[in-house]
mmCIF file of C-alpha atoms in Angstrom:
data_model
loop_
_atom_site.group_PDB
_atom_site.id
_atom_site.type_symbol
_atom_site.label_atom_id
_atom_site.label_comp_id
_atom_site.label_asym_id
_atom_site.label_seq_id
_atom_site.Cartn_x
_atom_site.Cartn_y
_atom_site.Cartn_z
ATOM 1 C CA MET A 13 -92.379 183.291 51.645
ATOM 2 C CA VAL A 14 -89.453 183.140 49.357
ATOM 3 C CA VAL A 15 -86.026 184.172 50.323
ATOM 4 C CA TYR A 16 -83.961 185.243 47.505
ATOM 5 C CA SER A 17 -80.532 186.123 49.149
ATOM 6 C CA PHE A 18 -78.745 186.805 52.233
ATOM 7 C CA TYR A 19 -75.454 189.037 52.700
ATOM 8 C CA ILE A 20 -73.461 189.974 55.678
ATOM 9 C CA PHE A 21 -71.386 193.152 55.774
ATOM 10 C CA ASP A 22 -68.535 193.785 58.492
ATOM 11 C CA ARG A 23 -67.930 196.951 60.170
ATOM 12 C CA HIS A 24 -65.366 197.907 57.148
ATOM 13 C CA ALA A 25 -68.146 197.878 54.472
ATOM 14 C CA ASP A 26 -66.806 194.736 53.336
ATOM 15 C CA CYS A 27 -69.287 191.742 52.203
ATOM 16 C CA ILE A 28 -67.976 188.869 54.282
ATOM 17 C CA TYR A 29 -70.482 186.420 53.508
ATOM 18 C CA LYS A 30 -73.199 186.233 50.479
ATOM 19 C CA ARG A 31 -75.699 183.288 49.737
ATOM 20 C CA ARG A 32 -78.316 183.302 46.923
ATOM 21 C CA TRP A 33 -81.126 180.845 46.538
ATOM 22 C CA LEU A 34 -82.852 180.817 43.117
ATOM 23 C CA PRO A 35 -86.488 179.563 43.136
ATOM 24 C CA THR A 36 -87.634 178.058 39.775
ATOM 25 C CA ALA A 37 -89.909 180.051 37.956
ATOM 26 C CA SER A 38 -93.269 180.758 39.567
ATOM 27 C CA ILE A 39 -95.299 181.064 36.488
ATOM 28 C CA PRO A 40 -96.567 177.536 35.310
ATOM 29 C CA SER A 41 -99.132 179.022 32.811
ATOM 30 C CA ASN A 42 -96.418 180.269 30.844
ATOM 31 C CA SER A 43 -94.005 177.169 30.855
ATOM 32 C CA SER A 44 -95.535 175.872 27.559
ATOM 33 C CA ARG A 45 -95.358 179.047 25.739
ATOM 34 C CA PRO A 46 -92.250 181.222 25.038
ATOM 35 C CA VAL A 47 -92.005 184.512 27.387
ATOM 36 C CA SER A 48 -91.825 187.442 25.209
ATOM 37 C CA GLU A 49 -89.252 189.841 26.387
ATOM 38 C CA ALA A 50 -90.538 193.098 25.058
ATOM 39 C CA THR A 51 -88.122 195.839 23.983
ATOM 40 C CA THR A 52 -87.689 197.679 27.253
ATOM 41 C CA ASP A 53 -87.840 194.802 29.413
ATOM 42 C CA GLY A 54 -85.306 192.618 27.212
ATOM 43 C CA ASN A 55 -83.097 195.754 27.624
ATOM 44 C CA VAL A 56 -83.188 195.807 31.699
ATOM 45 C CA ALA A 57 -82.769 192.067 31.428
ATOM 46 C CA ARG A 58 -79.606 192.263 29.450
ATOM 47 C CA SER A 59 -78.024 194.762 31.445
ATOM 48 C CA ARG A 60 -78.595 193.272 34.545
ATOM 49 C CA LYS A 61 -76.827 190.103 33.411
ATOM 50 C CA ALA A 62 -73.647 191.907 32.889
ATOM 51 C CA LEU A 63 -73.721 192.315 36.720
ATOM 52 C CA SER A 64 -71.676 190.048 38.589
ATOM 53 C CA ALA A 65 -72.550 188.819 42.179
ATOM 54 C CA GLU A 66 -69.879 191.127 43.839
ATOM 55 C CA ASP A 67 -71.517 194.078 41.872
ATOM 56 C CA ASP A 68 -74.934 193.251 43.476
ATOM 57 C CA ALA A 69 -72.896 193.155 46.949
ATOM 58 C CA LYS A 70 -71.700 196.524 46.540
ATOM 59 C CA LEU A 71 -74.785 198.219 45.295
ATOM 60 C CA ILE A 72 -76.770 196.478 48.062
ATOM 61 C CA PHE A 73 -74.402 197.753 50.506
ATOM 62 C CA GLY A 74 -74.362 201.297 48.940
ATOM 63 C CA THR A 75 -78.084 201.355 49.020
ATOM 64 C CA VAL A 76 -78.456 199.955 52.730
ATOM 65 C CA PHE A 77 -75.703 202.325 53.874
ATOM 66 C CA SER A 78 -77.356 205.536 52.164
ATOM 67 C CA LEU A 79 -81.043 204.619 53.487
ATOM 68 C CA ARG A 80 -79.706 204.100 56.838
ATOM 69 C CA ASN A 81 -78.093 207.633 57.101
ATOM 70 C CA MET A 82 -81.189 208.999 55.779
ATOM 71 C CA VAL A 83 -83.260 207.178 58.195
ATOM 72 C CA ARG A 84 -81.321 208.731 60.789
ATOM 73 C CA LYS A 85 -81.392 212.041 59.709
ATOM 74 C CA LEU A 86 -85.011 211.847 59.649
ATOM 75 C CA GLY A 87 -86.191 210.134 62.515
ATOM 76 C CA GLY A 88 -82.996 210.701 64.998
ATOM 77 C CA GLU A 89 -80.186 208.790 66.062
ATOM 78 C CA ASP A 90 -82.081 206.046 67.726
ATOM 79 C CA ASP A 91 -84.303 205.326 64.604
ATOM 80 C CA THR A 92 -83.429 202.023 62.737
ATOM 81 C CA PHE A 93 -84.027 201.198 58.933
ATOM 82 C CA LEU A 94 -86.211 198.066 59.313
ATOM 83 C CA SER A 95 -86.979 197.163 55.505
ATOM 84 C CA TYR A 96 -87.955 198.681 52.161
ATOM 85 C CA ARG A 97 -90.325 197.023 49.560
ATOM 86 C CA THR A 98 -90.453 197.580 45.759
ATOM 87 C CA SER A 99 -93.016 195.917 43.359
ATOM 88 C CA GLN A 100 -90.784 192.885 43.001
ATOM 89 C CA TYR A 101 -88.946 192.476 46.115
ATOM 90 C CA LYS A 102 -88.433 193.187 49.753
ATOM 91 C CA LEU A 103 -84.957 194.037 51.417
ATOM 92 C CA HIS A 104 -84.530 193.312 55.244
ATOM 93 C CA TYR A 105 -82.127 194.921 57.020
ATOM 94 C CA TYR A 106 -80.572 194.174 60.576
ATOM 95 C CA GLU A 107 -77.731 195.742 62.095
ATOM 96 C CA THR A 108 -75.791 194.452 65.103
ATOM 97 C CA PRO A 109 -74.324 196.747 67.959
ATOM 98 C CA THR A 110 -70.663 195.855 66.341
ATOM 99 C CA ASN A 111 -71.875 197.171 63.122
ATOM 100 C CA ALA A 112 -72.360 194.180 61.397
ATOM 101 C CA LYS A 113 -75.046 194.231 58.797
ATOM 102 C CA PHE A 114 -77.275 191.580 57.834
ATOM 103 C CA VAL A 115 -79.390 192.032 54.657
ATOM 104 C CA MET A 116 -81.912 189.726 53.286
ATOM 105 C CA LEU A 117 -83.955 189.861 50.086
ATOM 106 C CA THR A 118 -87.271 188.005 50.061
ATOM 107 C CA ASP A 119 -90.535 188.305 48.183
ATOM 108 C CA THR A 120 -92.959 190.903 48.565
ATOM 109 C CA LYS A 121 -95.387 189.073 50.500
ATOM 110 C CA SER A 122 -93.291 188.075 53.721
ATOM 111 C CA GLY A 123 -93.728 190.388 56.949
ATOM 112 C CA SER A 124 -91.395 191.704 59.082
ATOM 113 C CA MET A 125 -87.964 189.570 59.062
ATOM 114 C CA ARG A 126 -86.145 191.440 62.139
ATOM 115 C CA ILE A 127 -86.506 188.470 64.432
ATOM 116 C CA ALA A 128 -85.518 185.963 61.824
ATOM 117 C CA LEU A 129 -82.278 188.060 61.013
ATOM 118 C CA HIS A 130 -81.433 188.820 64.770
ATOM 119 C CA GLN A 131 -82.067 184.810 65.248
ATOM 120 C CA ILE A 132 -79.500 184.149 62.535
ATOM 121 C CA TYR A 133 -77.100 186.876 64.152
ATOM 122 C CA VAL A 134 -77.526 185.336 67.599
ATOM 123 C CA SER A 135 -77.915 181.357 67.072
ATOM 124 C CA ILE A 136 -75.906 181.024 63.866
ATOM 125 C CA TYR A 137 -73.397 183.740 63.559
ATOM 126 C CA VAL A 138 -72.328 184.036 67.076
ATOM 127 C CA GLU A 139 -72.446 180.560 67.521
ATOM 128 C CA TYR A 140 -70.506 179.297 64.762
ATOM 129 C CA VAL A 141 -68.237 182.040 63.481
ATOM 130 C CA VAL A 142 -67.767 184.167 66.634
ATOM 131 C CA LYS A 143 -67.376 181.506 69.305
ATOM 132 C CA ASN A 144 -65.100 179.535 66.681
ATOM 133 C CA PRO A 145 -61.373 179.807 68.376
ATOM 134 C CA LEU A 146 -59.857 179.204 64.791
ATOM 135 C CA SER A 147 -61.730 181.954 63.139
ATOM 136 C CA PRO A 148 -59.782 185.489 62.749
ATOM 137 C CA VAL A 149 -61.732 188.429 64.565
ATOM 138 C CA GLU A 150 -61.812 190.180 61.101
ATOM 139 C CA HIS A 151 -63.167 188.256 58.248
ATOM 140 C CA PRO A 152 -61.231 189.847 55.368
ATOM 141 C CA GLY A 153 -62.772 188.314 52.289
ATOM 142 C CA GLY A 154 -65.255 186.359 54.219
ATOM 143 C CA LEU A 155 -62.297 184.361 55.621
ATOM 144 C CA GLY A 156 -63.532 182.438 58.594
ATOM 145 C CA VAL A 157 -67.418 182.617 57.979
ATOM 146 C CA ASN A 158 -67.664 180.352 55.357
ATOM 147 C CA ASN A 159 -67.232 177.397 57.383
ATOM 148 C CA GLU A 160 -69.246 174.340 56.884
ATOM 149 C CA LEU A 161 -71.073 174.379 60.244
ATOM 150 C CA PHE A 162 -72.248 177.901 59.768
ATOM 151 C CA GLU A 163 -73.366 177.519 56.093
ATOM 152 C CA ILE A 164 -75.306 174.011 56.992
ATOM 153 C CA THR A 165 -77.169 175.900 59.607
ATOM 154 C CA LEU A 166 -77.949 179.008 58.022
ATOM 155 C CA GLU A 167 -79.136 176.570 54.764
ATOM 156 C CA GLN A 168 -81.213 174.615 57.264
ATOM 157 C CA PHE A 169 -82.760 177.643 58.811
ATOM 158 C CA VAL A 170 -83.699 179.232 55.734
ATOM 159 C CA ASP A 171 -85.095 176.251 54.020
ATOM 160 C CA ARG A 172 -87.008 174.874 57.089
ATOM 161 C CA VAL A 173 -88.288 178.184 59.051
ATOM 162 C CA LEU A 174 -88.308 180.840 56.506
ATOM 163 C CA ASN A 175 -89.293 178.805 53.046
ATOM 164 C CA ALA A 176 -91.500 176.421 54.876
ATOM 165 C CA THR A 177 -94.009 179.202 56.239
ATOM 166 C CA SER A 178 -95.787 180.035 53.060
ATOM 167 C CA MET B 30 -111.723 193.454 108.461
ATOM 168 C CA ARG B 31 -114.822 195.420 107.877
ATOM 169 C CA LYS B 32 -112.953 198.809 108.919
ATOM 170 C CA VAL B 33 -110.039 198.250 106.739
ATOM 171 C CA PHE B 34 -111.958 197.320 103.721
ATOM 172 C CA PRO B 35 -113.270 200.550 102.774
ATOM 173 C CA LEU B 36 -110.014 202.608 102.978
ATOM 174 C CA ASP B 37 -108.498 199.849 100.927
ATOM 175 C CA TRP B 38 -111.335 200.128 98.844
ATOM 176 C CA ALA B 39 -111.413 203.940 98.312
ATOM 177 C CA LEU B 40 -107.860 203.933 97.692
ATOM 178 C CA SER B 41 -107.874 201.261 94.898
ATOM 179 C CA VAL B 42 -110.810 203.221 93.317
ATOM 180 C CA GLN B 43 -108.935 206.171 93.621
ATOM 181 C CA TRP B 44 -105.739 204.465 91.976
ATOM 182 C CA ARG B 45 -108.143 202.920 89.298
ATOM 183 C CA ILE B 46 -109.635 206.509 88.288
ATOM 184 C CA TRP B 47 -105.832 207.706 87.929
ATOM 185 C CA ARG B 48 -105.071 204.959 85.807
ATOM 186 C CA ALA B 49 -108.201 205.410 83.809
ATOM 187 C CA LYS B 50 -107.469 209.298 83.358
ATOM 188 C CA THR B 51 -103.726 208.807 82.697
ATOM 189 C CA PHE B 52 -104.900 205.923 79.963
ATOM 190 C CA LEU B 53 -107.279 208.065 78.296
ATOM 191 C CA ARG B 54 -104.959 210.898 78.158
ATOM 192 C CA ARG B 55 -102.189 208.960 76.339
ATOM 193 C CA GLY B 56 -104.997 207.234 74.611
ATOM 194 C CA ALA B 57 -105.990 210.378 73.050
ATOM 195 C CA LEU B 58 -102.556 211.341 72.243
ATOM 196 C CA LYS B 59 -101.777 208.077 70.821
ATOM 197 C CA LEU B 60 -105.051 208.245 68.651
ATOM 198 C CA GLN B 61 -103.700 211.596 67.209
ATOM 199 C CA TYR B 62 -100.325 210.163 66.636
ATOM 200 C CA VAL B 63 -101.885 207.037 64.465
ATOM 201 C CA LEU B 64 -103.047 209.152 62.008
ATOM 202 C CA THR B 65 -100.392 211.629 61.454
ATOM 203 C CA VAL B 66 -98.657 212.477 57.912
ATOM 204 C CA TYR B 67 -95.223 214.266 59.213
ATOM 205 C CA THR B 68 -93.866 215.413 55.703
ATOM 206 C CA LEU B 69 -94.495 215.737 52.022
ATOM 207 C CA LEU B 70 -91.704 215.866 49.787
ATOM 208 C CA ILE B 71 -91.965 216.460 45.795
ATOM 209 C CA ILE B 72 -88.933 215.441 43.796
ATOM 210 C CA ASN B 73 -88.910 216.288 39.916
ATOM 211 C CA LYS B 74 -87.558 213.752 37.465
ATOM 212 C CA ALA B 75 -84.004 215.158 37.785
ATOM 213 C CA GLY B 76 -83.737 214.370 41.553
ATOM 214 C CA GLY B 77 -84.165 217.790 42.448
ATOM 215 C CA LEU B 78 -86.619 219.042 45.366
ATOM 216 C CA VAL B 79 -89.302 220.946 44.274
ATOM 217 C CA TYR B 80 -91.895 220.911 47.263
ATOM 218 C CA ASN B 81 -91.433 220.084 50.984
ATOM 219 C CA ARG B 82 -93.623 220.745 53.667
ATOM 220 C CA ASP B 83 -93.931 219.503 57.379
ATOM 221 C CA PHE B 84 -97.319 218.897 58.641
ATOM 222 C CA SER B 85 -96.790 217.759 62.453
ATOM 223 C CA PRO B 86 -93.595 217.663 64.256
ATOM 224 C CA SER B 87 -90.879 214.904 63.562
ATOM 225 C CA PRO B 88 -91.722 211.440 64.730
ATOM 226 C CA ASN B 89 -88.912 211.822 67.331
ATOM 227 C CA ALA B 90 -88.985 214.298 69.509
ATOM 228 C CA SER B 91 -85.439 214.725 70.010
ATOM 229 C CA VAL B 92 -84.872 215.749 66.132
ATOM 230 C CA GLU B 93 -84.347 219.439 65.539
ATOM 231 C CA LYS B 94 -86.130 220.508 62.501
ATOM 232 C CA ILE B 95 -84.661 219.562 59.005
ATOM 233 C CA SER B 96 -83.694 222.574 57.224
ATOM 234 C CA THR B 97 -84.630 222.681 53.598
ATOM 235 C CA ASN B 98 -81.165 222.358 52.463
ATOM 236 C CA ASP B 99 -80.866 219.016 54.297
ATOM 237 C CA TYR B 100 -84.076 217.705 52.426
ATOM 238 C CA LEU B 101 -82.317 218.857 49.011
ATOM 239 C CA VAL B 102 -79.655 216.667 49.513
ATOM 240 C CA LEU B 103 -81.873 213.938 50.920
ATOM 241 C CA ALA B 104 -83.901 214.114 47.953
ATOM 242 C CA GLY B 105 -81.009 213.668 45.630
ATOM 243 C CA THR B 106 -80.065 210.780 47.704
ATOM 244 C CA PHE B 107 -83.337 209.087 47.573
ATOM 245 C CA HIS B 108 -83.415 209.682 43.703
ATOM 246 C CA GLY B 109 -80.047 207.853 43.392
ATOM 247 C CA VAL B 110 -80.980 205.000 45.753
ATOM 248 C CA HIS B 111 -84.319 204.576 44.028
ATOM 249 C CA ALA B 112 -82.809 204.082 40.658
ATOM 250 C CA ILE B 113 -80.339 201.374 42.589
ATOM 251 C CA THR B 114 -83.220 199.565 44.001
ATOM 252 C CA LYS B 115 -85.103 199.299 40.877
ATOM 253 C CA SER B 116 -81.724 197.631 39.302
ATOM 254 C CA LEU B 117 -81.301 195.319 42.282
ATOM 255 C CA THR B 118 -84.289 193.343 41.057
ATOM 256 C CA PRO B 119 -83.748 189.653 41.682
ATOM 257 C CA ARG B 120 -83.727 187.700 38.443
ATOM 258 C CA ILE B 121 -85.265 184.213 38.410
ATOM 259 C CA PRO B 122 -84.451 182.016 35.566
ATOM 260 C CA THR B 123 -87.090 180.693 33.760
ATOM 261 C CA LYS B 124 -87.489 176.927 32.372
ATOM 262 C CA ASN B 125 -86.355 176.891 28.577
ATOM 263 C CA PRO B 126 -85.221 174.033 26.237
ATOM 264 C CA THR B 127 -81.652 175.190 26.515
ATOM 265 C CA SER B 128 -81.037 175.782 30.042
ATOM 266 C CA SER B 129 -83.124 172.902 31.608
ATOM 267 C CA SER B 130 -80.586 170.677 31.912
ATOM 268 C CA ARG B 131 -78.768 173.028 34.122
ATOM 269 C CA PRO B 132 -79.826 172.248 37.849
ATOM 270 C CA SER B 133 -82.063 175.140 39.113
ATOM 271 C CA SER B 134 -80.908 174.311 42.929
ATOM 272 C CA ASN B 135 -77.331 174.802 42.144
ATOM 273 C CA PRO B 136 -76.427 177.766 44.289
ATOM 274 C CA ASN B 137 -73.918 179.276 41.860
ATOM 275 C CA ALA B 138 -76.356 179.314 38.955
ATOM 276 C CA LEU B 139 -76.406 182.806 38.640
ATOM 277 C CA ASN B 140 -72.781 183.616 39.706
ATOM 278 C CA ILE B 141 -71.916 181.809 36.756
ATOM 279 C CA ALA B 142 -74.457 183.186 34.507
ATOM 280 C CA PRO B 143 -72.625 186.130 33.397
ATOM 281 C CA SER B 144 -69.470 183.910 32.555
ATOM 282 C CA LEU B 145 -71.431 181.698 30.376
ATOM 283 C CA ASP B 146 -72.964 185.179 28.905
ATOM 284 C CA ASN B 147 -69.231 185.621 27.505
ATOM 285 C CA THR B 148 -69.208 182.179 25.659
ATOM 286 C CA GLN B 149 -72.843 181.692 24.387
ATOM 287 C CA PRO B 150 -75.396 184.211 22.926
ATOM 288 C CA SER B 151 -77.002 185.940 25.977
ATOM 289 C CA SER B 152 -80.621 185.198 24.854
ATOM 290 C CA GLN B 153 -80.204 181.284 25.700
ATOM 291 C CA ILE B 154 -80.569 182.082 29.680
ATOM 292 C CA GLN B 155 -83.944 183.599 30.016
ATOM 293 C CA THR B 156 -84.903 185.352 33.539
ATOM 294 C CA THR B 157 -87.691 186.978 34.635
ATOM 295 C CA THR B 158 -88.663 188.952 37.705
ATOM 296 C CA PRO B 159 -90.584 187.722 40.865
ATOM 297 C CA ASN B 160 -93.836 189.338 40.130
ATOM 298 C CA PRO B 161 -94.075 188.939 36.172
ATOM 299 C CA ASN B 162 -97.338 190.760 35.994
ATOM 300 C CA LEU B 163 -96.102 193.842 37.781
ATOM 301 C CA PRO B 164 -93.861 196.309 36.419
ATOM 302 C CA VAL B 165 -90.236 196.877 37.796
ATOM 303 C CA THR B 166 -90.610 199.793 40.115
ATOM 304 C CA GLY B 167 -87.944 201.243 42.653
ATOM 305 C CA LEU B 168 -88.509 201.560 46.162
ATOM 306 C CA GLU B 169 -92.192 201.891 47.179
ATOM 307 C CA THR B 170 -92.302 201.917 50.761
ATOM 308 C CA LEU B 171 -89.481 202.141 53.740
ATOM 309 C CA GLU B 172 -90.144 200.953 57.206
ATOM 310 C CA THR B 173 -88.356 202.012 60.254
ATOM 311 C CA SER B 174 -89.009 201.748 63.912
ATOM 312 C CA PHE B 175 -90.301 205.463 64.029
ATOM 313 C CA PHE B 176 -91.756 206.192 60.341
ATOM 314 C CA ARG B 177 -93.154 205.093 57.230
ATOM 315 C CA LEU B 178 -91.875 206.586 53.962
ATOM 316 C CA THR B 179 -94.124 205.809 50.957
ATOM 317 C CA CYS B 180 -92.999 206.943 47.282
ATOM 318 C CA PHE B 181 -95.119 207.271 44.431
ATOM 319 C CA GLN B 182 -93.641 207.502 41.006
ATOM 320 C CA THR B 183 -95.880 209.287 38.439
ATOM 321 C CA HIS B 184 -95.500 208.137 34.670
ATOM 322 C CA THR B 185 -93.502 211.078 34.043
ATOM 323 C CA GLY B 186 -90.761 210.406 36.839
ATOM 324 C CA THR B 187 -91.984 212.821 39.360
ATOM 325 C CA LYS B 188 -91.632 211.394 42.869
ATOM 326 C CA PHE B 189 -94.193 211.952 45.821
ATOM 327 C CA LEU B 190 -92.551 210.969 49.300
ATOM 328 C CA LEU B 191 -95.120 210.857 52.377
ATOM 329 C CA ILE B 192 -93.518 210.542 55.745
ATOM 330 C CA THR B 193 -96.282 208.762 57.707
ATOM 331 C CA ASP B 194 -96.800 207.035 61.069
ATOM 332 C CA PRO B 195 -95.783 203.315 60.732
ATOM 333 C CA LEU B 196 -99.360 202.703 61.720
ATOM 334 C CA MET B 197 -101.097 204.937 59.357
ATOM 335 C CA PRO B 198 -103.544 203.026 57.052
ATOM 336 C CA ASN B 199 -104.612 203.660 53.492
ATOM 337 C CA VAL B 200 -101.552 205.736 52.607
ATOM 338 C CA ASP B 201 -102.414 204.990 48.929
ATOM 339 C CA ALA B 202 -105.585 206.974 48.944
ATOM 340 C CA VAL B 203 -103.828 209.766 50.637
ATOM 341 C CA MET B 204 -101.403 209.747 48.069
ATOM 342 C CA LYS B 205 -103.848 209.644 45.426
ATOM 343 C CA GLY B 206 -105.651 212.827 46.869
ATOM 344 C CA VAL B 207 -102.293 214.617 47.007
ATOM 345 C CA TYR B 208 -101.589 213.805 43.401
ATOM 346 C CA GLU B 209 -105.031 215.097 42.420
ATOM 347 C CA ARG B 210 -104.440 218.158 43.903
ATOM 348 C CA TYR B 211 -101.154 218.422 42.498
ATOM 349 C CA ALA B 212 -102.675 217.921 38.859
ATOM 350 C CA ASP B 213 -105.399 220.466 39.582
ATOM 351 C CA HIS B 214 -103.587 223.127 41.251
ATOM 352 C CA VAL B 215 -99.849 222.838 39.772
ATOM 353 C CA MET B 216 -100.438 221.194 36.279
ATOM 354 C CA LYS B 217 -103.297 223.203 35.528
ATOM 355 C CA ASN B 218 -101.625 226.268 36.301
ATOM 356 C CA PRO B 219 -100.199 228.321 33.381
ATOM 357 C CA PHE B 220 -97.921 230.134 35.406
ATOM 358 C CA TYR B 221 -96.202 227.241 36.586
ATOM 359 C CA GLN B 222 -92.846 226.438 35.385
ATOM 360 C CA LEU B 223 -92.353 222.729 34.741
ATOM 361 C CA GLU B 224 -89.442 221.080 36.905
ATOM 362 C CA MET B 225 -89.020 224.278 39.325
ATOM 363 C CA PRO B 226 -89.906 224.651 42.845
ATOM 364 C CA ILE B 227 -93.630 224.666 43.301
ATOM 365 C CA ARG B 228 -94.846 228.312 44.427
ATOM 366 C CA VAL B 229 -98.461 228.183 44.076
ATOM 367 C CA GLU B 230 -100.787 229.599 46.999
ATOM 368 C CA GLY B 231 -103.845 227.274 45.659
ATOM 369 C CA TRP B 232 -101.803 224.167 45.949
ATOM 370 C CA ASP B 233 -100.567 225.333 49.212
ATOM 371 C CA ARG B 234 -104.227 225.592 50.859
ATOM 372 C CA ALA B 235 -105.497 222.614 48.809
ATOM 373 C CA VAL B 236 -102.862 220.137 50.276
ATOM 374 C CA GLY B 237 -102.826 221.684 53.632
ATOM 375 C CA GLN B 238 -106.627 221.114 53.918
ATOM 376 C CA TRP B 239 -105.958 217.278 52.602
ATOM 377 C CA LEU B 240 -103.285 216.488 54.942
ATOM 378 C CA GLY B 241 -103.241 218.950 57.741
ATOM 379 C CA GLY B 242 -106.612 217.224 59.494
ATOM 380 C CA ARG B 243 -104.832 213.951 59.480
#
């Protein structure tokens, strides 16, 4: 499986951490000849590129927040939204008891990532961000989250555990 | 030892029978549960709810019945979210001669792409979707701990939403059956006004037969 991106949102709906992994194009047969961008597809591509990473994070939060509320309406207060899938990608969601939200975008073939996201929370976020005495309690603008140990461990976790098990 | 054994044995047999009985009872309930369609919603291309019907009580017993008004709000929300999930599709840069010099492992590659766009013609950075063979769609299935929502969008933009048990197999086939009945009983009905709530008796009956037994 391939991980495309990973986001953490705090309880104030701010994106406190985002990280993208860009795989190279997985269509080797097309590498020799130019990829034709059809009229409709080309428009989609152009409009997508106009969005920055910040816009993406906001859109993802909006989506996840709406879906979470929708799921609670349909399934009751103790129901939890786990993931959704489109034809192109799959979004996984994990919410901690303190309302921090962990979101991960992967390819469609991946299974449930609930355990992996829980693992990231417990053994990476709590260890290197929450237990860090120099880190503030809140993380405005990602302050305190983007420390070196957290980034390195997250990188390793995604590379070795998630991207390796194909 | 010989005296104790029969009593002990009888007790254990009784306990086993009780266990088997409760297991069977719960198993039978489970079997009914697994193949359940809870709700069918149909959303027109403008995001309005045109049909909603509950087939079995909500997956969570603690939830009171959801009113049509709430379903209306839900349909509108879902319509919006569906469009956003489509636009969130990750773009993967393709290798092309102009941008191949840029290291693809650079984590900020996409972050700097918009700023590059301003200086260079945007056609230089080519991107593709993760599954280029499939059309880009919005949300198709949503999983929660109690139910699974499957969304099917027709070519004309109408969305069919089926809320089922998370373990229910072959939802695609069930959805296809619903769509066929919709085409037969609603679309072919000369008195049905497009984009308006569906009040067609034949459709009610047909879809009830198709989904009620599940």
